[in-house]
Short mmCIF file of C-alpha atoms in Angstrom, two decimals:
data_model
loop_
_atom_site.label_atom_id
_atom_site.label_comp_id
_atom_site.label_asym_id
_atom_site.label_seq_id
_atom_site.Cartn_x
_atom_site.Cartn_y
_atom_site.Cartn_z
CA MET A 1 60.22 5.64 21.60
CA LEU A 2 57.71 3.21 23.08
CA GLY A 3 59.65 0.00 23.05
CA ALA A 4 59.86 -2.83 20.52
CA ALA A 5 56.18 -3.33 19.65
CA ALA A 6 54.38 -0.12 18.77
CA PRO A 7 50.84 -0.03 20.17
CA ALA A 8 47.89 0.85 17.94
CA PRO A 9 47.33 4.58 17.59
CA ALA A 10 44.52 6.35 19.38
CA PHE A 11 43.11 9.84 18.87
CA LEU A 12 42.93 12.90 21.07
CA TRP A 13 40.33 15.35 19.81
CA PHE A 14 40.78 19.08 20.05
CA ASP A 15 37.71 20.38 21.83
CA ALA A 16 37.31 24.15 22.19
CA ARG A 17 39.45 24.35 25.34
CA ARG A 18 42.27 22.20 24.00
CA ARG A 19 42.17 24.06 20.72
CA ALA A 20 42.52 27.37 22.58
CA VAL A 21 45.44 26.15 24.70
CA ALA A 22 47.16 24.50 21.73
CA GLY A 23 46.67 27.74 19.81
CA GLU A 24 48.38 29.66 22.61
CA ILE A 25 51.31 27.25 22.59
CA LEU A 26 51.73 27.17 18.82
CA GLY A 27 50.84 30.77 18.12
CA HIS A 28 48.17 29.57 15.69
CA PRO A 29 45.25 27.15 15.88
CA PRO A 30 46.26 23.49 15.64
CA ARG A 31 45.86 22.00 12.22
CA GLY A 32 43.31 19.24 12.26
CA ALA A 33 40.55 18.23 14.61
CA ARG A 34 42.42 15.38 16.20
CA VAL A 35 45.93 14.26 16.95
CA ARG A 36 47.16 10.69 16.85
CA TYR A 37 49.05 9.28 19.79
CA TRP A 38 50.54 5.98 20.86
CA ARG A 39 50.43 4.99 24.49
CA ALA A 40 52.27 2.20 26.29
CA GLY A 41 52.02 2.22 30.07
CA ALA A 42 52.73 5.71 31.31
CA ARG A 43 54.52 6.69 28.12
CA THR A 44 52.78 8.56 25.29
CA ALA A 45 54.22 9.39 21.90
CA PHE A 46 53.10 12.03 19.43
CA VAL A 47 54.15 12.82 15.88
CA LEU A 48 53.66 16.52 15.27
CA ASP A 49 54.20 18.96 12.43
CA GLU A 50 55.09 22.60 12.75
CA VAL A 51 56.20 25.12 10.18
CA ALA A 52 59.56 26.70 10.97
CA HIS A 53 59.91 29.17 8.13
CA THR A 54 58.16 27.86 5.05
CA HIS A 55 58.02 24.09 5.44
CA PRO A 56 56.79 21.93 8.31
CA ILE A 57 59.18 19.95 10.47
CA THR A 58 57.82 16.55 11.47
CA ALA A 59 59.03 15.48 14.89
CA GLY A 60 58.27 12.72 17.34
CA PHE A 61 58.07 13.24 21.09
CA ALA A 62 57.55 10.75 23.89
CA VAL A 63 56.33 11.92 27.27
CA GLU A 64 56.28 10.03 30.53
CA ARG A 65 54.93 11.42 33.81
CA GLY A 66 55.02 14.98 32.55
CA ARG A 67 58.61 14.80 31.25
CA LEU A 68 59.95 14.43 27.74
CA VAL A 69 61.77 11.14 27.42
CA ALA A 70 62.45 11.20 23.67
CA ALA A 71 62.58 13.82 20.95
CA ARG A 72 63.43 13.15 17.32
CA VAL A 73 63.17 15.04 14.07
CA LEU A 74 61.52 12.64 11.63
CA THR A 75 61.40 14.81 8.51
CA TYR A 76 63.22 18.09 8.02
CA ARG A 77 62.11 20.04 4.96
CA GLU A 78 63.56 23.52 5.47
CA SER A 79 66.67 24.49 3.52
CA ARG A 80 68.37 25.99 6.59
CA GLY A 81 68.51 24.99 10.21
CA TRP A 82 69.11 21.25 9.71
CA GLU A 83 71.32 21.32 12.82
CA VAL A 84 68.21 20.85 14.95
CA GLN A 85 68.24 17.20 13.91
CA ARG A 86 71.47 16.59 15.79
CA PRO A 87 71.10 14.33 18.85
CA GLN A 88 73.20 16.77 20.89
CA PHE A 89 70.65 19.51 20.26
CA LEU A 90 67.61 17.27 20.82
CA ALA A 91 69.08 15.95 24.08
CA GLN A 92 68.31 19.37 25.58
CA PHE A 93 64.60 18.51 25.46
CA LEU A 94 64.98 15.37 27.55
CA ASP A 95 63.59 15.54 31.06
CA ARG A 96 61.96 18.89 30.32
CA GLY A 97 58.42 19.48 31.57
CA LEU A 98 56.04 22.41 31.50
CA ASP A 99 56.04 25.26 33.97
CA ALA A 100 52.88 27.04 35.15
CA GLY A 101 52.86 29.19 32.02
CA ARG A 102 53.11 26.08 29.78
CA ALA A 103 56.65 27.00 28.78
CA LEU A 104 59.46 24.45 29.01
CA ASP A 105 60.82 24.42 32.55
CA GLY A 106 64.43 24.66 31.36
CA PRO A 107 66.29 26.56 28.69
CA ILE A 108 66.89 25.30 25.16
CA ASP A 109 70.08 26.74 23.68
CA GLY A 110 69.47 28.20 20.26
CA ILE A 111 71.48 27.53 17.12
CA THR A 112 72.73 30.41 15.02
CA GLY A 113 70.89 30.35 11.71
CA ALA A 114 68.28 27.89 12.97
CA THR A 115 66.24 30.20 15.20
CA LEU A 116 62.92 29.42 13.53
CA SER A 117 63.53 25.66 13.54
CA VAL A 118 64.49 25.75 17.23
CA GLY A 119 61.31 27.73 17.89
CA ALA A 120 59.18 25.23 15.98
CA LEU A 121 60.66 22.27 17.87
CA THR A 122 60.20 24.03 21.19
CA ARG A 123 56.53 24.71 20.39
CA MET A 124 56.00 21.07 19.40
CA ALA A 125 57.69 19.87 22.59
CA ARG A 126 55.41 22.10 24.65
CA LEU A 127 52.36 20.86 22.76
CA ALA A 128 53.37 17.22 23.26
CA LEU A 129 53.75 17.84 27.00
CA TYR A 130 50.39 19.58 27.18
CA LEU A 131 48.58 16.85 25.22
CA ALA A 132 50.20 14.13 27.34
CA ALA A 133 49.05 15.96 30.46
CA GLU A 134 45.52 16.01 29.04
CA LEU A 135 45.66 12.26 28.44
CA ASP A 136 47.09 11.66 31.91
CA ALA A 137 44.26 13.73 33.39
CA GLU A 138 41.70 11.77 31.34
CA ALA A 139 43.22 8.49 32.50
CA ALA A 140 43.16 9.66 36.12
CA ARG A 141 39.50 10.66 35.79
CA ASP A 142 38.64 7.30 34.29
CA GLY A 143 40.60 5.55 37.05
CA ARG A 144 42.97 3.95 34.52
CA MET B 1 68.74 96.98 -3.18
CA ALA B 2 69.44 93.23 -2.93
CA VAL B 3 71.42 91.79 -5.83
CA GLU B 4 70.08 88.48 -7.26
CA PRO B 5 72.82 85.79 -7.11
CA THR B 6 73.94 84.48 -10.47
CA LEU B 7 73.29 80.84 -11.44
CA ALA B 8 76.95 80.01 -10.91
CA GLU B 9 76.79 81.49 -7.42
CA GLN B 10 73.62 79.56 -6.67
CA LEU B 11 75.20 76.28 -7.79
CA ARG B 12 78.22 76.88 -5.59
CA SER B 13 75.97 77.13 -2.56
CA PRO B 14 74.95 73.82 -0.89
CA TRP B 15 71.40 75.11 -0.21
CA PRO B 16 69.73 74.52 -3.59
CA TRP B 17 71.43 71.14 -3.93
CA HIS B 18 70.27 70.11 -0.50
CA ARG B 19 66.72 71.35 -1.10
CA TRP B 20 66.10 69.74 -4.49
CA LEU B 21 67.94 66.51 -3.82
CA GLY B 22 65.99 66.25 -0.57
CA ILE B 23 62.68 66.56 -2.39
CA VAL B 24 63.62 64.01 -5.07
CA ALA B 25 65.12 61.51 -2.61
CA ALA B 26 62.13 61.89 -0.29
CA VAL B 27 59.83 60.35 -2.90
CA VAL B 28 61.99 57.22 -3.14
CA LEU B 29 62.63 57.10 0.59
CA VAL B 30 58.94 57.37 1.49
CA TRP B 31 58.23 54.51 -0.94
CA ALA B 32 61.07 52.36 0.41
CA GLY B 33 60.17 53.22 4.00
CA ALA B 34 56.48 52.40 3.59
CA THR B 35 57.11 49.09 1.79
CA GLY B 36 59.91 48.28 4.25
CA ILE B 37 57.66 48.79 7.28
CA LEU B 38 54.96 46.63 5.69
CA LEU B 39 57.54 43.93 4.94
CA ASN B 40 58.86 44.07 8.49
CA HIS B 41 55.36 43.37 9.77
CA ALA B 42 54.21 41.11 6.92
CA GLU B 43 53.55 38.23 9.28
CA ASP B 44 51.61 40.34 11.82
CA LEU B 45 49.56 41.87 9.01
CA GLY B 46 48.77 38.43 7.59
CA LEU B 47 50.51 39.18 4.29
CA ARG B 48 53.07 36.38 4.46
CA HIS B 49 51.02 33.58 2.96
CA GLU B 50 47.99 35.59 1.87
CA PRO B 51 47.42 34.69 -1.79
CA VAL B 52 47.05 37.46 -4.32
CA THR B 53 43.73 37.14 -6.12
CA VAL B 54 43.82 40.43 -8.02
CA VAL B 55 43.94 39.32 -11.65
CA TRP B 56 45.89 42.30 -13.02
CA ILE B 57 48.61 41.89 -10.38
CA LEU B 58 48.87 38.18 -11.23
CA ASP B 59 49.09 39.17 -14.91
CA LEU B 60 51.71 41.80 -14.11
CA PHE B 61 53.82 39.24 -12.24
CA GLY B 62 53.47 36.76 -15.10
CA VAL B 63 51.66 34.08 -13.10
CA PRO B 64 50.33 31.71 -15.77
CA GLU B 65 46.79 30.41 -15.96
CA PRO B 66 46.96 26.78 -14.75
CA GLU B 67 45.97 24.00 -17.09
CA LEU B 68 43.54 21.64 -15.40
CA GLU B 69 42.21 18.53 -17.06
CA LEU B 70 41.19 15.90 -14.52
CA GLY B 71 39.87 15.88 -11.00
CA TYR B 72 38.24 13.63 -8.45
CA HIS B 73 34.54 14.11 -7.77
CA ALA B 74 34.30 13.56 -4.02
CA PRO B 75 31.15 14.14 -1.93
CA LEU B 76 32.80 17.30 -0.56
CA GLY B 77 33.51 18.73 -4.02
CA TRP B 78 36.02 18.49 -6.83
CA ILE B 79 39.61 17.74 -5.95
CA ALA B 80 42.30 18.53 -8.49
CA ALA B 81 45.97 19.47 -8.57
CA SER B 82 47.68 22.37 -10.22
CA GLY B 83 51.45 22.15 -10.18
CA ASP B 84 52.52 20.93 -6.79
CA ARG B 85 49.37 22.11 -5.01
CA ALA B 86 46.02 20.33 -4.68
CA PHE B 87 42.66 22.00 -4.20
CA LEU B 88 39.23 21.08 -2.97
CA ASP B 89 37.07 23.38 -5.10
CA ALA B 90 38.54 26.82 -4.43
CA GLN B 91 40.23 25.80 -1.20
CA ALA B 92 43.94 24.99 -1.20
CA LEU B 93 44.78 21.72 0.52
CA PRO B 94 47.84 21.62 2.83
CA ALA B 95 51.09 22.03 0.92
CA GLN B 96 52.54 19.00 2.73
CA LEU B 97 50.37 16.75 0.57
CA GLY B 98 52.90 16.79 -2.29
CA ASP B 99 51.78 15.51 -5.66
CA LEU B 100 48.15 14.42 -5.69
CA ALA B 101 48.07 10.63 -6.02
CA GLY B 102 44.43 9.74 -5.44
CA VAL B 103 41.26 10.24 -3.43
CA LEU B 104 39.44 7.70 -1.27
CA VAL B 105 36.01 8.21 0.24
CA GLY B 106 34.10 6.44 2.96
CA GLU B 107 31.45 7.06 5.58
CA GLY B 108 34.08 8.35 7.97
CA GLY B 109 35.33 11.01 5.57
CA THR B 110 37.64 11.61 2.66
CA VAL B 111 41.30 10.71 2.32
CA ILE B 112 43.31 12.76 -0.14
CA ALA B 113 46.50 10.88 -0.88
CA GLY B 114 49.62 12.71 -1.91
CA SER B 115 53.21 11.73 -2.52
CA ASP B 116 54.25 13.17 0.86
CA ALA B 117 51.16 12.97 3.06
CA LEU B 118 47.57 11.90 3.52
CA VAL B 119 45.01 14.59 4.21
CA LEU B 120 42.03 13.32 6.19
CA LEU B 121 38.82 15.30 6.04
CA ASP B 122 35.66 14.44 7.93
CA ALA B 123 32.26 14.24 6.23
CA GLY B 124 31.81 17.99 6.68
CA GLY B 125 35.17 18.82 5.11
CA MET B 126 36.94 19.62 8.36
CA LEU B 127 40.62 18.67 8.43
CA LEU B 128 41.03 15.74 10.78
CA GLU B 129 44.69 14.91 10.34
CA LEU B 130 47.73 15.14 8.16
CA LEU B 131 49.53 11.82 8.09
CA PRO B 132 52.57 10.25 6.45
CA PRO B 133 51.63 8.66 3.11
CA ASP B 134 51.97 5.11 4.45
CA ALA B 135 49.87 5.68 7.59
CA ASP B 136 46.56 3.97 8.27
CA PRO B 137 43.87 6.65 7.91
CA ALA B 138 41.63 4.81 10.42
CA LEU B 139 38.48 6.08 8.75
CA GLY B 140 36.75 2.76 8.12
CA PRO B 141 36.15 1.20 4.71
CA LEU B 142 37.24 3.45 1.85
CA THR B 143 36.63 3.41 -1.89
CA ALA B 144 39.12 4.85 -4.37
CA LEU B 145 37.73 7.40 -6.84
CA ALA B 146 38.70 7.43 -10.49
CA PRO B 147 39.80 10.74 -12.05
CA GLU B 148 37.25 12.42 -14.32
CA PRO B 149 37.35 15.40 -16.69
CA LEU B 150 36.74 18.59 -14.69
CA PRO B 151 33.49 20.44 -15.48
CA ASP B 152 33.85 24.16 -16.33
CA ALA B 153 32.66 25.68 -13.02
CA PRO B 154 35.00 23.75 -10.67
CA ARG B 155 37.80 24.04 -13.23
CA ALA B 156 37.46 27.85 -13.16
CA ALA B 157 37.22 27.98 -9.36
CA ILE B 158 40.28 25.77 -8.88
CA ALA B 159 42.24 27.64 -11.57
CA ARG B 160 41.52 30.95 -9.82
CA ALA B 161 42.58 29.58 -6.44
CA ALA B 162 45.65 27.88 -7.91
CA ARG B 163 46.79 31.06 -9.58
CA GLY B 164 46.42 32.91 -6.29
CA THR B 165 48.62 30.51 -4.35
CA ALA B 166 51.46 31.10 -6.81
CA LEU B 167 51.95 34.60 -5.44
CA ASP B 168 51.45 36.03 -1.97
CA TRP B 169 51.34 39.65 -0.86
CA GLU B 170 54.71 39.45 0.86
CA GLN B 171 56.32 38.48 -2.44
CA VAL B 172 54.62 41.45 -4.12
CA LEU B 173 55.90 43.76 -1.37
CA ARG B 174 59.42 42.37 -1.71
CA VAL B 175 59.44 43.15 -5.38
CA LEU B 176 58.00 46.63 -4.81
CA HIS B 177 60.52 47.30 -2.05
CA GLY B 178 63.49 46.10 -4.07
CA SER B 179 65.08 48.04 -6.88
CA HIS B 180 64.68 45.13 -9.31
CA ALA B 181 60.95 45.90 -9.64
CA MET B 182 61.80 48.30 -12.47
CA GLY B 183 64.63 46.28 -13.97
CA ARG B 184 67.69 48.24 -15.10
CA TRP B 185 65.93 51.53 -14.38
CA GLY B 186 65.22 50.43 -10.84
CA ARG B 187 68.87 49.72 -10.21
CA SER B 188 69.86 53.10 -11.61
CA LEU B 189 67.21 54.78 -9.45
CA ALA B 190 68.53 52.96 -6.37
CA ASP B 191 72.09 54.07 -7.26
CA LEU B 192 70.97 57.65 -7.74
CA THR B 193 69.05 57.62 -4.46
CA GLY B 194 72.12 56.31 -2.66
CA LEU B 195 74.21 59.01 -4.29
CA ALA B 196 71.61 61.63 -3.36
CA LEU B 197 71.74 60.51 0.27
CA ILE B 198 75.52 60.89 0.30
CA VAL B 199 75.28 64.37 -1.24
CA LEU B 200 72.46 65.29 1.18
CA SER B 201 74.59 64.23 4.13
CA LEU B 202 77.62 66.19 2.89
CA THR B 203 75.67 69.34 2.01
CA GLY B 204 73.90 69.07 5.34
CA ILE B 205 77.24 69.02 7.17
CA VAL B 206 78.55 71.97 5.09
CA MET B 207 75.40 73.97 5.80
CA PHE B 208 75.60 73.15 9.49
CA VAL B 209 79.20 74.34 9.68
CA GLN B 210 78.46 77.48 7.62
CA ARG B 211 75.52 78.38 9.83
CA ARG B 212 77.57 77.91 13.00
CA ARG B 213 80.32 80.13 11.60
CA ARG B 214 77.78 82.78 10.63
CA HIS B 215 76.19 82.69 14.07
CA ALA B 216 79.62 82.88 15.70
CA ALA B 217 80.55 85.86 13.49
CA HIS B 218 77.21 87.54 14.22
CA ASP B 219 77.58 87.03 17.96
CA GLY B 220 81.17 88.34 17.82
CA ALA B 221 80.03 91.45 15.92
CA GLY B 222 77.32 92.03 18.51
CA GLU B 223 79.79 91.83 21.38
CA ASP B 224 82.19 94.18 19.55
CA GLY B 225 79.33 96.61 19.04
CA ALA B 226 78.50 96.49 22.74
CA GLU B 227 82.08 97.32 23.60
CA ASP B 228 82.04 100.18 21.12
CA GLY B 229 78.94 101.62 22.72
#
């Protein structure tokens, strides 16, 4: 997602504001006080977990200049809805950004029988875009 | 003087059937309706993953008392596993942990290692991160703890919490809503309720038709009478 050599991870902490926004996106407060990210140039990668029905899906997202440039399901634990791992499905997330309401700015076609998994991946994609925007804003403030 | 209808006449009429079947079926339908509505909104009502801690319900559902022998004595409390779930005192640790493999402590916090994940807690017990089992916790120097026999108080607290996570309120509602709650009798009751609903529908239609005919006859008689006058 970030090229051949993975950079060392860094941490983005959920302060009260970020926690509130992340909670709005996920529909529940984010688990954990911090999230790990990997940054190389303008590209940032996150590995996120979100429960679809009973088990969490672990997925990786890379964001560059406010757009998703990679989306992969790393671990799928649910018994149904495995189709969300297909590259054809995940390709829908590429080049998506956030609109003013922090929803994806383009549609993601659902998969019959995988509604909850599609929902979980969409929430994670939105969260990755939001967190990347926070990091971009931090970098801009710091003049990086 | 009005003549009392005989029992045979009463049974031929749809009215008593409709009335009594309606009353009997209503009891089952109110039960099924109430539990069904609660199930429909289980997530909104917070029942989906809310553990049952009522001992007699756990007994009724046959949830066994967990057997706990060893735990890890971390600065935050005792950490032990029951089945596939680990606990920090009475608090369930994330299910993603998998089988508890070990506990490491350091100034930066506590790492609870599982077969499927690492749980990172800060010095105050707040969850920092959930990581893959081979990830670097990035919490500074860590020391592995050795398992020790669990003292009585934490053993009891963890056992209580562990028993609760084996059953949530949504599962209880599902059983109460379904006919299998009462075994063979429950199935028979569900069959009889279904049958009662069919009979209620049919008697309702018969009564509706009879009433319309009576009204039509009554209206016709009234019109005839008007003509006669």
